Amino acid sequence: MDHHTAAPAATQPVPPLPHTASPAAPYAAPATAPHTGPGAGLTIADKTFTSRLILGTGGAANHAQLAEAITASGTELVTVALRRVAPTRPPSDPPASRHPTGSLLDVIERCGVELLPNTAGCFTAEQAVRTAKLAREAFGTNWIKLEVIGDEDTLLPDPVELLDAAETLVAAGFTVLPYTSDDPVLARRLEQAGCAAVMPLAAPIGTGLGIRNPHNLALICENAAVPVICDAGIGTASDAALAMELGCSAVLLATAVTRAADPVLMAAAMRDAVTAGRAARLAGRIPKRHLAKASSSFEGMAEL
Amino acid sequence: MNVQINGEAHESVATVIDAVAAVTEARRGIAVALNGEVVPRSEWDRPLVDGDAVEVLTATQGG
């Protein structure tokens, strides 16, 4: 939080970034947003969230920056991957170098947000199911972001393995949130398999290309009875807003924030984008027209 | 006895809990797979045999 403190008087004053203007409540959302209040939350399975932004933790430069980004984003749910523990440093190392900021779990706990483990890196249903069971054991949650990848270059989901894993995990009592391609038929099959949400991509993971097929995303939203969470491929705030305008219940993103030039400011931008996109969706946009329609009446025009 | 823990050879480990202790001080947020199968925490006293492969896993940053 060092950059929230005032610069020394001797230095040239620098205008604060928008998210640093008010250190007391730097990331407070507008209290008058019309879509807030009772019933406005996002309910997935047995949990209800106020925020409609889910943040992936991948790519953050360090724990301190990640914690600030989590806070700025307003998220209540963050994803983590399951990997081999890092080799323990020798006891001769100073404690600070061994655990400089505590574990990732400490960071998440301090932020007061919930954890959503993923099966990232799995290429088969069997691998993903085992990883989900290990995550349940490690973190005591039966929630799983199910990823089963079918291609190393695009990291696109393998639909056959994904559906297979989803069916197995639902039967084993998991709350399954599958990362899926933007295919309305596959999304319906995943929902029919008992998934608690469906999470179609905007574009391949980490590309930041934004929503490649808005029509498909809208079709998925129209047909789904479970929350639709746009997951992966978001590049900037307008992408997140568009996802919500198309009818998504939430947005899940990581790289767009963690690899932005200013991750904390982008996290705040994403929070606002999701809020704005949701409000615009509820407000009902005007139809698009081919020709102009005057917003100032011609009635009473002066004869000049 | 030779046991693989996270892909590295270890000799003086008799049980799953020994294998965990060999690679981390942490106990919270840890899961163990023995030869690909989950070992529930309640069974971490399970003895290891020569050639076992143990994976000790935890949370890392990920999308």
mmCIF file of C-alpha atoms in Angstrom:
data_model
loop_
_atom_site.group_PDB
_atom_site.id
_atom_site.type_symbol
_atom_site.label_atom_id
_atom_site.label_comp_id
_atom_site.label_asym_id
_atom_site.label_seq_id
_atom_site.Cartn_x
_atom_site.Cartn_y
_atom_site.Cartn_z
ATOM 1 C CA MET A 1 0.000 0.000 0.000
ATOM 2 C CA ASP A 2 3.070 2.190 -0.165
ATOM 3 C CA HIS A 3 1.829 4.164 -3.119
ATOM 4 C CA HIS A 4 -1.221 5.293 -1.149
ATOM 5 C CA THR A 5 0.931 7.372 1.162
ATOM 6 C CA ALA A 6 1.568 10.995 0.315
ATOM 7 C CA ALA A 7 4.737 11.827 -1.554
ATOM 8 C CA PRO A 8 7.394 13.745 0.403
ATOM 9 C CA ALA A 9 6.807 17.508 0.222
ATOM 10 C CA ALA A 10 10.114 18.168 -1.501
ATOM 11 C CA THR A 11 9.239 16.088 -4.552
ATOM 12 C CA GLN A 12 7.140 17.235 -7.480
ATOM 13 C CA PRO A 13 3.498 16.390 -6.716
ATOM 14 C CA VAL A 14 2.147 13.685 -8.972
ATOM 15 C CA PRO A 15 -1.601 13.498 -9.654
ATOM 16 C CA PRO A 16 -2.947 10.400 -7.953
ATOM 17 C CA LEU A 17 -4.218 7.553 -10.081
ATOM 18 C CA PRO A 18 -8.012 7.270 -9.965
ATOM 19 C CA HIS A 19 -7.922 4.307 -7.634
ATOM 20 C CA THR A 20 -5.608 6.009 -5.184
ATOM 21 C CA ALA A 21 -7.557 9.248 -4.790
ATOM 22 C CA SER A 22 -9.217 8.352 -1.524
ATOM 23 C CA PRO A 23 -7.068 6.197 0.712
ATOM 24 C CA ALA A 24 -9.875 5.821 3.254
ATOM 25 C CA ALA A 25 -12.145 3.902 0.869
ATOM 26 C CA PRO A 26 -10.219 3.696 -2.387
ATOM 27 C CA TYR A 27 -12.308 1.041 -4.068
ATOM 28 C CA ALA A 28 -15.813 1.669 -2.732
ATOM 29 C CA ALA A 29 -18.528 0.954 -5.280
ATOM 30 C CA PRO A 30 -21.258 3.561 -5.782
ATOM 31 C CA ALA A 31 -23.908 2.932 -3.146
ATOM 32 C CA THR A 32 -26.730 4.046 -5.402
ATOM 33 C CA ALA A 33 -26.224 1.480 -8.167
ATOM 34 C CA PRO A 34 -29.778 0.501 -9.185
ATOM 35 C CA HIS A 35 -29.045 -3.183 -9.433
ATOM 36 C CA THR A 36 -27.633 -3.594 -5.933
ATOM 37 C CA GLY A 37 -29.623 -4.613 -2.892
ATOM 38 C CA PRO A 38 -31.507 -7.751 -1.897
ATOM 39 C CA GLY A 39 -31.767 -10.352 -4.620
ATOM 40 C CA ALA A 40 -29.101 -8.723 -6.741
ATOM 41 C CA GLY A 41 -26.381 -11.207 -5.819
ATOM 42 C CA LEU A 42 -24.887 -13.996 -7.874
ATOM 43 C CA THR A 43 -26.016 -17.388 -6.602
ATOM 44 C CA ILE A 44 -24.004 -20.447 -7.608
ATOM 45 C CA ALA A 45 -25.128 -23.710 -6.031
ATOM 46 C CA ASP A 46 -25.416 -22.989 -2.290
ATOM 47 C CA LYS A 47 -23.493 -19.694 -2.212
ATOM 48 C CA THR A 48 -24.447 -16.114 -3.013
ATOM 49 C CA PHE A 49 -21.891 -13.474 -3.918
ATOM 50 C CA THR A 50 -22.310 -9.718 -4.093
ATOM 51 C CA SER A 51 -19.519 -9.351 -6.653
ATOM 52 C CA ARG A 52 -19.944 -10.722 -10.154
ATOM 53 C CA LEU A 53 -16.230 -10.768 -10.827
ATOM 54 C CA ILE A 54 -14.146 -13.874 -10.171
ATOM 55 C CA LEU A 55 -10.421 -13.302 -10.208
ATOM 56 C CA GLY A 56 -7.799 -15.812 -11.274
ATOM 57 C CA THR A 57 -4.532 -15.502 -9.393
ATOM 58 C CA GLY A 58 -2.268 -16.640 -12.239
ATOM 59 C CA GLY A 59 0.380 -14.222 -13.440
ATOM 60 C CA ALA A 60 0.555 -11.887 -10.433
ATOM 61 C CA ALA A 61 4.069 -10.529 -9.926
ATOM 62 C CA ASN A 62 4.025 -11.062 -6.168
ATOM 63 C CA HIS A 63 1.686 -11.705 -3.257
ATOM 64 C CA ALA A 64 1.471 -8.064 -2.179
ATOM 65 C CA GLN A 65 0.329 -6.947 -5.608
ATOM 66 C CA LEU A 66 -2.079 -9.855 -5.825
ATOM 67 C CA ALA A 67 -3.641 -8.912 -2.487
ATOM 68 C CA GLU A 68 -4.094 -5.319 -3.627
ATOM 69 C CA ALA A 69 -5.617 -6.441 -6.917
ATOM 70 C CA ILE A 70 -8.026 -8.792 -5.135
ATOM 71 C CA THR A 71 -9.143 -5.961 -2.868
ATOM 72 C CA ALA A 72 -9.461 -3.483 -5.732
ATOM 73 C CA SER A 73 -11.469 -5.927 -7.833
ATOM 74 C CA GLY A 74 -14.087 -6.383 -5.130
ATOM 75 C CA THR A 75 -14.118 -10.109 -5.893
ATOM 76 C CA GLU A 76 -15.218 -12.650 -3.331
ATOM 77 C CA LEU A 77 -13.915 -15.730 -5.140
ATOM 78 C CA VAL A 78 -10.426 -16.388 -6.530
ATOM 79 C CA THR A 79 -9.026 -19.368 -8.380
ATOM 80 C CA VAL A 80 -5.868 -21.287 -7.561
ATOM 81 C CA ALA A 81 -4.053 -24.176 -9.206
ATOM 82 C CA LEU A 82 -2.765 -27.310 -7.489
ATOM 83 C CA ARG A 83 0.942 -27.979 -7.942
ATOM 84 C CA ARG A 84 3.871 -29.683 -6.250
ATOM 85 C CA VAL A 85 5.004 -27.831 -3.127
ATOM 86 C CA ALA A 86 8.091 -25.738 -3.766
ATOM 87 C CA PRO A 87 11.192 -27.376 -2.304
ATOM 88 C CA THR A 88 11.757 -26.243 1.275
ATOM 89 C CA ARG A 89 14.662 -23.815 1.593
ATOM 90 C CA PRO A 90 17.375 -24.883 4.012
ATOM 91 C CA PRO A 91 16.738 -23.913 7.658
ATOM 92 C CA SER A 92 19.936 -21.838 7.505
ATOM 93 C CA ASP A 93 18.133 -19.302 5.290
ATOM 94 C CA PRO A 94 16.652 -16.331 7.159
ATOM 95 C CA PRO A 95 12.944 -16.850 7.888
ATOM 96 C CA ALA A 96 12.019 -13.788 5.791
ATOM 97 C CA SER A 97 13.529 -15.337 2.688
ATOM 98 C CA ARG A 98 11.859 -18.653 3.332
ATOM 99 C CA HIS A 99 8.310 -17.285 3.636
ATOM 100 C CA PRO A 100 8.447 -13.642 2.568
ATOM 101 C CA THR A 101 4.679 -13.113 2.459
ATOM 102 C CA GLY A 102 3.380 -16.399 3.750
ATOM 103 C CA SER A 103 1.682 -18.859 1.466
ATOM 104 C CA LEU A 104 -0.814 -18.050 -1.261
ATOM 105 C CA LEU A 105 -3.482 -19.439 1.048
ATOM 106 C CA ASP A 106 -2.464 -16.885 3.699
ATOM 107 C CA VAL A 107 -2.897 -14.098 1.152
ATOM 108 C CA ILE A 108 -6.335 -15.341 0.145
ATOM 109 C CA GLU A 109 -7.393 -15.725 3.751
ATOM 110 C CA ARG A 110 -6.195 -12.220 4.632
ATOM 111 C CA CYS A 111 -8.225 -10.822 1.731
ATOM 112 C CA GLY A 112 -11.319 -12.517 3.153
ATOM 113 C CA VAL A 113 -12.260 -14.167 -0.139
ATOM 114 C CA GLU A 114 -13.194 -17.732 -0.992
ATOM 115 C CA LEU A 115 -11.030 -20.087 -2.965
ATOM 116 C CA LEU A 116 -11.948 -21.929 -6.151
ATOM 117 C CA PRO A 117 -9.387 -24.588 -7.085
ATOM 118 C CA ASN A 118 -8.955 -25.467 -10.735
ATOM 119 C CA THR A 119 -7.784 -28.471 -12.715
ATOM 120 C CA ALA A 120 -5.557 -26.400 -15.005
ATOM 121 C CA GLY A 121 -3.018 -28.397 -16.958
ATOM 122 C CA CYS A 122 -5.127 -31.568 -17.159
ATOM 123 C CA PHE A 123 -5.558 -33.127 -20.591
ATOM 124 C CA THR A 124 -7.756 -36.109 -19.694
ATOM 125 C CA ALA A 125 -10.917 -36.611 -17.678
ATOM 126 C CA GLU A 126 -9.090 -39.061 -15.420
ATOM 127 C CA GLN A 127 -6.360 -36.525 -14.635
ATOM 128 C CA ALA A 128 -8.916 -33.800 -13.963
ATOM 129 C CA VAL A 129 -11.013 -35.987 -11.671
ATOM 130 C CA ARG A 130 -7.932 -36.945 -9.653
ATOM 131 C CA THR A 131 -6.861 -33.323 -9.427
ATOM 132 C CA ALA A 132 -10.329 -32.286 -8.255
ATOM 133 C CA LYS A 133 -10.248 -34.928 -5.534
ATOM 134 C CA LEU A 134 -6.794 -33.751 -4.422
ATOM 135 C CA ALA A 135 -8.038 -30.151 -4.345
ATOM 136 C CA ARG A 136 -10.984 -31.186 -2.200
ATOM 137 C CA GLU A 137 -8.572 -32.877 0.169
ATOM 138 C CA ALA A 138 -6.176 -29.911 0.259
ATOM 139 C CA PHE A 139 -8.661 -27.074 0.624
ATOM 140 C CA GLY A 140 -11.752 -28.692 2.111
ATOM 141 C CA THR A 141 -14.027 -27.477 -0.686
ATOM 142 C CA ASN A 142 -16.048 -29.525 -3.146
ATOM 143 C CA TRP A 143 -16.113 -26.601 -5.597
ATOM 144 C CA ILE A 144 -13.974 -27.102 -8.668
ATOM 145 C CA LYS A 145 -13.244 -25.063 -11.748
ATOM 146 C CA LEU A 146 -13.034 -27.905 -14.230
ATOM 147 C CA GLU A 147 -10.517 -27.445 -17.023
ATOM 148 C CA VAL A 148 -9.697 -30.240 -19.431
ATOM 149 C CA ILE A 149 -7.485 -28.953 -22.189
ATOM 150 C CA GLY A 150 -7.429 -30.474 -25.667
ATOM 151 C CA ASP A 151 -4.696 -28.532 -27.418
ATOM 152 C CA GLU A 152 -1.360 -27.238 -26.192
ATOM 153 C CA ASP A 153 -1.207 -24.179 -28.424
ATOM 154 C CA THR A 154 -4.717 -22.805 -28.031
ATOM 155 C CA LEU A 155 -5.471 -24.352 -24.617
ATOM 156 C CA LEU A 156 -8.998 -24.877 -25.910
ATOM 157 C CA PRO A 157 -11.133 -27.321 -23.922
ATOM 158 C CA ASP A 158 -11.475 -30.955 -24.979
ATOM 159 C CA PRO A 159 -15.276 -31.225 -25.072
ATOM 160 C CA VAL A 160 -15.430 -35.021 -24.868
ATOM 161 C CA GLU A 161 -13.093 -35.313 -21.879
ATOM 162 C CA LEU A 162 -14.691 -32.248 -20.256
ATOM 163 C CA LEU A 163 -18.202 -33.691 -20.316
ATOM 164 C CA ASP A 164 -16.903 -37.054 -19.111
ATOM 165 C CA ALA A 165 -15.095 -35.420 -16.167
ATOM 166 C CA ALA A 166 -18.086 -33.210 -15.356
ATOM 167 C CA GLU A 167 -20.421 -36.228 -15.136
ATOM 168 C CA THR A 168 -17.975 -38.113 -12.901
ATOM 169 C CA LEU A 169 -17.408 -35.162 -10.574
ATOM 170 C CA VAL A 170 -21.090 -34.275 -10.257
ATOM 171 C CA ALA A 171 -21.771 -37.907 -9.316
ATOM 172 C CA ALA A 172 -18.987 -37.667 -6.718
ATOM 173 C CA GLY A 173 -20.695 -34.682 -5.083
ATOM 174 C CA PHE A 174 -18.627 -31.841 -6.513
ATOM 175 C CA THR A 175 -19.950 -28.402 -7.374
ATOM 176 C CA VAL A 176 -18.615 -28.275 -10.910
ATOM 177 C CA LEU A 177 -17.881 -25.038 -12.783
ATOM 178 C CA PRO A 178 -16.614 -26.128 -16.191
ATOM 179 C CA TYR A 179 -14.440 -23.962 -18.413
ATOM 180 C CA THR A 180 -15.917 -24.636 -21.842
ATOM 181 C CA SER A 181 -15.718 -23.503 -25.435
ATOM 182 C CA ASP A 182 -18.418 -21.031 -26.517
ATOM 183 C CA ASP A 183 -20.579 -23.813 -27.913
ATOM 184 C CA PRO A 184 -24.257 -23.536 -26.934
ATOM 185 C CA VAL A 185 -24.845 -27.267 -27.382
ATOM 186 C CA LEU A 186 -21.903 -28.257 -25.192
ATOM 187 C CA ALA A 187 -22.982 -25.690 -22.601
ATOM 188 C CA ARG A 188 -26.427 -27.303 -22.537
ATOM 189 C CA ARG A 189 -24.908 -30.772 -22.189
ATOM 190 C CA LEU A 190 -22.771 -29.587 -19.258
ATOM 191 C CA GLU A 191 -25.814 -28.074 -17.596
ATOM 192 C CA GLN A 192 -27.779 -31.293 -18.136
ATOM 193 C CA ALA A 193 -24.868 -33.172 -16.554
ATOM 194 C CA GLY A 194 -25.515 -31.227 -13.363
ATOM 195 C CA CYS A 195 -22.872 -28.511 -13.481
ATOM 196 C CA ALA A 196 -23.572 -25.597 -11.135
ATOM 197 C CA ALA A 197 -22.594 -23.050 -13.796
ATOM 198 C CA VAL A 198 -21.152 -23.022 -17.287
ATOM 199 C CA MET A 199 -18.082 -20.970 -18.088
ATOM 200 C CA PRO A 200 -17.682 -20.332 -21.816
ATOM 201 C CA LEU A 201 -14.537 -18.630 -23.027
ATOM 202 C CA ALA A 202 -14.441 -15.221 -24.648
ATOM 203 C CA ALA A 203 -11.219 -16.194 -26.439
ATOM 204 C CA PRO A 204 -8.328 -18.580 -25.725
ATOM 205 C CA ILE A 205 -6.721 -18.320 -22.276
ATOM 206 C CA GLY A 206 -4.332 -15.422 -21.868
ATOM 207 C CA THR A 207 -4.894 -13.971 -25.348
ATOM 208 C CA GLY A 208 -6.822 -10.877 -24.268
ATOM 209 C CA LEU A 209 -8.641 -11.010 -27.608
ATOM 210 C CA GLY A 210 -12.013 -10.260 -26.060
ATOM 211 C CA ILE A 211 -15.314 -11.860 -27.008
ATOM 212 C CA ARG A 212 -14.736 -13.573 -30.378
ATOM 213 C CA ASN A 213 -18.279 -14.845 -30.786
ATOM 214 C CA PRO A 214 -20.751 -12.622 -28.967
ATOM 215 C CA HIS A 215 -23.680 -14.321 -30.663
ATOM 216 C CA ASN A 216 -22.746 -17.721 -29.264
ATOM 217 C CA LEU A 217 -22.237 -16.224 -25.826
ATOM 218 C CA ALA A 218 -25.671 -14.588 -25.997
ATOM 219 C CA LEU A 219 -27.255 -17.901 -27.113
ATOM 220 C CA ILE A 220 -25.651 -19.707 -24.184
ATOM 221 C CA CYS A 221 -26.967 -17.046 -21.792
ATOM 222 C CA GLU A 222 -30.477 -17.220 -23.258
ATOM 223 C CA ASN A 223 -30.699 -20.973 -22.904
ATOM 224 C CA ALA A 224 -28.982 -21.630 -19.590
ATOM 225 C CA ALA A 225 -30.835 -22.052 -16.320
ATOM 226 C CA VAL A 226 -27.547 -22.005 -14.380
ATOM 227 C CA PRO A 227 -25.218 -18.988 -14.154
ATOM 228 C CA VAL A 228 -23.120 -18.334 -17.251
ATOM 229 C CA ILE A 229 -19.667 -17.059 -16.355
ATOM 230 C CA CYS A 230 -17.528 -15.687 -19.170
ATOM 231 C CA ASP A 231 -14.113 -17.213 -18.511
ATOM 232 C CA ALA A 232 -10.851 -16.513 -20.332
ATOM 233 C CA GLY A 233 -9.801 -14.232 -23.153
ATOM 234 C CA ILE A 234 -10.902 -10.943 -21.581
ATOM 235 C CA GLY A 235 -8.410 -8.207 -22.464
ATOM 236 C CA THR A 236 -9.781 -5.008 -21.022
ATOM 237 C CA ALA A 237 -12.712 -3.474 -19.203
ATOM 238 C CA SER A 238 -14.961 -3.101 -22.256
ATOM 239 C CA ASP A 239 -14.704 -6.862 -22.864
ATOM 240 C CA ALA A 240 -15.937 -7.556 -19.338
ATOM 241 C CA ALA A 241 -18.752 -5.029 -19.704
ATOM 242 C CA LEU A 242 -19.814 -6.589 -23.018
ATOM 243 C CA ALA A 243 -19.927 -10.054 -21.452
ATOM 244 C CA MET A 244 -22.349 -8.755 -18.845
ATOM 245 C CA GLU A 245 -24.390 -6.854 -21.440
ATOM 246 C CA LEU A 246 -24.757 -10.087 -23.427
ATOM 247 C CA GLY A 247 -26.357 -11.649 -20.365
ATOM 248 C CA CYS A 248 -23.537 -13.337 -18.505
ATOM 249 C CA SER A 249 -24.015 -13.690 -14.768
ATOM 250 C CA ALA A 250 -20.352 -13.067 -13.998
ATOM 251 C CA VAL A 251 -16.888 -12.757 -15.499
ATOM 252 C CA LEU A 252 -13.776 -14.729 -14.575
ATOM 253 C CA LEU A 253 -10.437 -13.247 -15.584
ATOM 254 C CA ALA A 254 -6.820 -13.321 -14.498
ATOM 255 C CA THR A 255 -4.246 -12.256 -17.057
ATOM 256 C CA ALA A 256 -6.086 -9.063 -18.021
ATOM 257 C CA VAL A 257 -5.493 -7.859 -14.459
ATOM 258 C CA THR A 258 -2.325 -9.583 -13.323
ATOM 259 C CA ARG A 259 -0.318 -8.713 -16.442
ATOM 260 C CA ALA A 260 -1.707 -5.198 -16.936
ATOM 261 C CA ALA A 261 0.821 -2.392 -16.573
ATOM 262 C CA ASP A 262 -1.008 -1.383 -13.383
ATOM 263 C CA PRO A 263 -2.780 -4.513 -12.127
ATOM 264 C CA VAL A 264 -4.455 -2.781 -9.197
ATOM 265 C CA LEU A 265 -5.945 -0.048 -11.365
ATOM 266 C CA MET A 266 -7.087 -2.625 -13.929
ATOM 267 C CA ALA A 267 -8.683 -4.647 -11.126
ATOM 268 C CA ALA A 268 -10.707 -1.581 -10.154
ATOM 269 C CA ALA A 269 -11.583 -1.021 -13.822
ATOM 270 C CA MET A 270 -12.826 -4.599 -14.136
ATOM 271 C CA ARG A 271 -14.919 -4.236 -10.993
ATOM 272 C CA ASP A 272 -16.579 -1.149 -12.441
ATOM 273 C CA ALA A 273 -16.949 -2.720 -15.907
ATOM 274 C CA VAL A 274 -18.781 -5.752 -14.552
ATOM 275 C CA THR A 275 -21.014 -3.517 -12.456
ATOM 276 C CA ALA A 276 -21.721 -1.206 -15.396
ATOM 277 C CA GLY A 277 -22.313 -4.055 -17.834
ATOM 278 C CA ARG A 278 -24.745 -5.707 -15.460
ATOM 279 C CA ALA A 279 -26.613 -2.441 -14.912
ATOM 280 C CA ALA A 280 -26.794 -1.825 -18.668
ATOM 281 C CA ARG A 281 -28.152 -5.327 -19.221
ATOM 282 C CA LEU A 282 -30.858 -4.791 -16.610
ATOM 283 C CA ALA A 283 -31.601 -1.295 -17.900
ATOM 284 C CA GLY A 284 -32.311 -2.602 -21.402
ATOM 285 C CA ARG A 285 -30.330 -1.076 -24.227
ATOM 286 C CA ILE A 286 -32.006 0.819 -27.060
ATOM 287 C CA PRO A 287 -32.435 -0.962 -30.379
ATOM 288 C CA LYS A 288 -29.769 -0.219 -32.970
ATOM 289 C CA ARG A 289 -31.025 1.932 -35.876
ATOM 290 C CA HIS A 290 -29.741 2.354 -39.397
ATOM 291 C CA LEU A 291 -30.426 6.081 -39.595
ATOM 292 C CA ALA A 292 -30.359 8.922 -37.108
ATOM 293 C CA LYS A 293 -33.236 9.730 -34.782
ATOM 294 C CA ALA A 294 -33.121 13.252 -33.449
ATOM 295 C CA SER A 295 -32.832 13.509 -29.717
ATOM 296 C CA SER A 296 -33.841 17.206 -29.882
ATOM 297 C CA SER A 297 -37.378 17.658 -31.175
ATOM 298 C CA PHE A 298 -37.905 19.688 -34.365
ATOM 299 C CA GLU A 299 -41.191 20.994 -32.912
ATOM 300 C CA GLY A 300 -41.037 24.688 -32.079
ATOM 301 C CA MET A 301 -37.966 25.305 -34.215
ATOM 302 C CA ALA A 302 -37.413 28.982 -34.897
ATOM 303 C CA GLU A 303 -37.680 30.135 -38.523
ATOM 304 C CA LEU A 304 -34.283 31.660 -39.096
ATOM 305 C CA MET B 1 13.985 -48.237 0.283
ATOM 306 C CA ASN B 2 13.649 -45.808 -2.586
ATOM 307 C CA VAL B 3 10.578 -43.541 -2.798
ATOM 308 C CA GLN B 4 9.926 -40.818 -5.339
ATOM 309 C CA ILE B 5 8.595 -37.617 -3.757
ATOM 310 C CA ASN B 6 7.556 -34.959 -6.253
ATOM 311 C CA GLY B 7 9.791 -36.620 -8.811
ATOM 312 C CA GLU B 8 12.913 -36.818 -6.653
ATOM 313 C CA ALA B 9 14.384 -39.895 -5.006
ATOM 314 C CA HIS B 10 14.254 -40.142 -1.207
ATOM 315 C CA GLU B 11 15.470 -42.993 0.980
ATOM 316 C CA SER B 12 14.657 -42.491 4.644
ATOM 317 C CA VAL B 13 10.885 -42.160 4.505
ATOM 318 C CA ALA B 14 8.661 -44.816 6.043
ATOM 319 C CA THR B 15 5.168 -43.316 5.859
ATOM 320 C CA VAL B 16 3.151 -40.761 3.909
ATOM 321 C CA ILE B 17 3.605 -38.219 6.692
ATOM 322 C CA ASP B 18 7.387 -38.696 6.430
ATOM 323 C CA ALA B 19 7.133 -37.934 2.717
ATOM 324 C CA VAL B 20 5.184 -34.742 3.402
ATOM 325 C CA ALA B 21 7.704 -33.665 6.046
ATOM 326 C CA ALA B 22 10.549 -34.298 3.611
ATOM 327 C CA VAL B 23 9.365 -31.525 1.276
ATOM 328 C CA THR B 24 7.373 -29.013 3.333
ATOM 329 C CA GLU B 25 6.775 -27.695 6.834
ATOM 330 C CA ALA B 26 3.205 -26.791 5.902
ATOM 331 C CA ARG B 27 0.272 -29.039 6.747
ATOM 332 C CA ARG B 28 -2.622 -26.751 5.850
ATOM 333 C CA GLY B 29 -3.629 -26.741 2.193
ATOM 334 C CA ILE B 30 -1.653 -29.870 1.388
ATOM 335 C CA ALA B 31 -2.893 -32.910 -0.508
ATOM 336 C CA VAL B 32 -1.074 -36.155 -1.137
ATOM 337 C CA ALA B 33 -1.343 -38.628 -3.990
ATOM 338 C CA LEU B 34 0.260 -42.053 -3.635
ATOM 339 C CA ASN B 35 0.813 -43.765 -6.968
ATOM 340 C CA GLY B 36 -1.826 -41.464 -8.453
ATOM 341 C CA GLU B 37 -4.517 -42.012 -5.825
ATOM 342 C CA VAL B 38 -5.574 -39.487 -3.183
ATOM 343 C CA VAL B 39 -4.477 -40.307 0.359
ATOM 344 C CA PRO B 40 -6.923 -38.725 2.815
ATOM 345 C CA ARG B 41 -5.272 -36.868 5.671
ATOM 346 C CA SER B 42 -6.634 -39.458 8.120
ATOM 347 C CA GLU B 43 -4.510 -42.084 6.352
ATOM 348 C CA TRP B 44 -1.210 -40.236 6.242
ATOM 349 C CA ASP B 45 0.271 -42.818 8.623
ATOM 350 C CA ARG B 46 0.084 -45.341 5.792
ATOM 351 C CA PRO B 47 3.440 -47.105 5.296
ATOM 352 C CA LEU B 48 5.327 -46.684 2.025
ATOM 353 C CA VAL B 49 6.972 -49.462 0.087
ATOM 354 C CA ASP B 50 9.950 -49.498 -2.247
ATOM 355 C CA GLY B 51 9.148 -47.860 -5.578
ATOM 356 C CA ASP B 52 6.181 -45.788 -4.330
ATOM 357 C CA ALA B 53 5.627 -42.427 -6.012
ATOM 358 C CA VAL B 54 4.298 -39.681 -3.755
ATOM 359 C CA GLU B 55 3.027 -36.306 -4.931
ATOM 360 C CA VAL B 56 2.756 -33.556 -2.297
ATOM 361 C CA LEU B 57 0.657 -30.712 -3.657
ATOM 362 C CA THR B 58 -0.527 -27.275 -2.612
ATOM 363 C CA ALA B 59 -2.083 -24.072 -3.953
ATOM 364 C CA THR B 60 -0.197 -22.005 -6.487
ATOM 365 C CA GLN B 61 -1.241 -19.017 -8.531
ATOM 366 C CA GLY B 62 -3.430 -20.043 -11.416
ATOM 367 C CA GLY B 63 -6.307 -18.853 -13.555
#
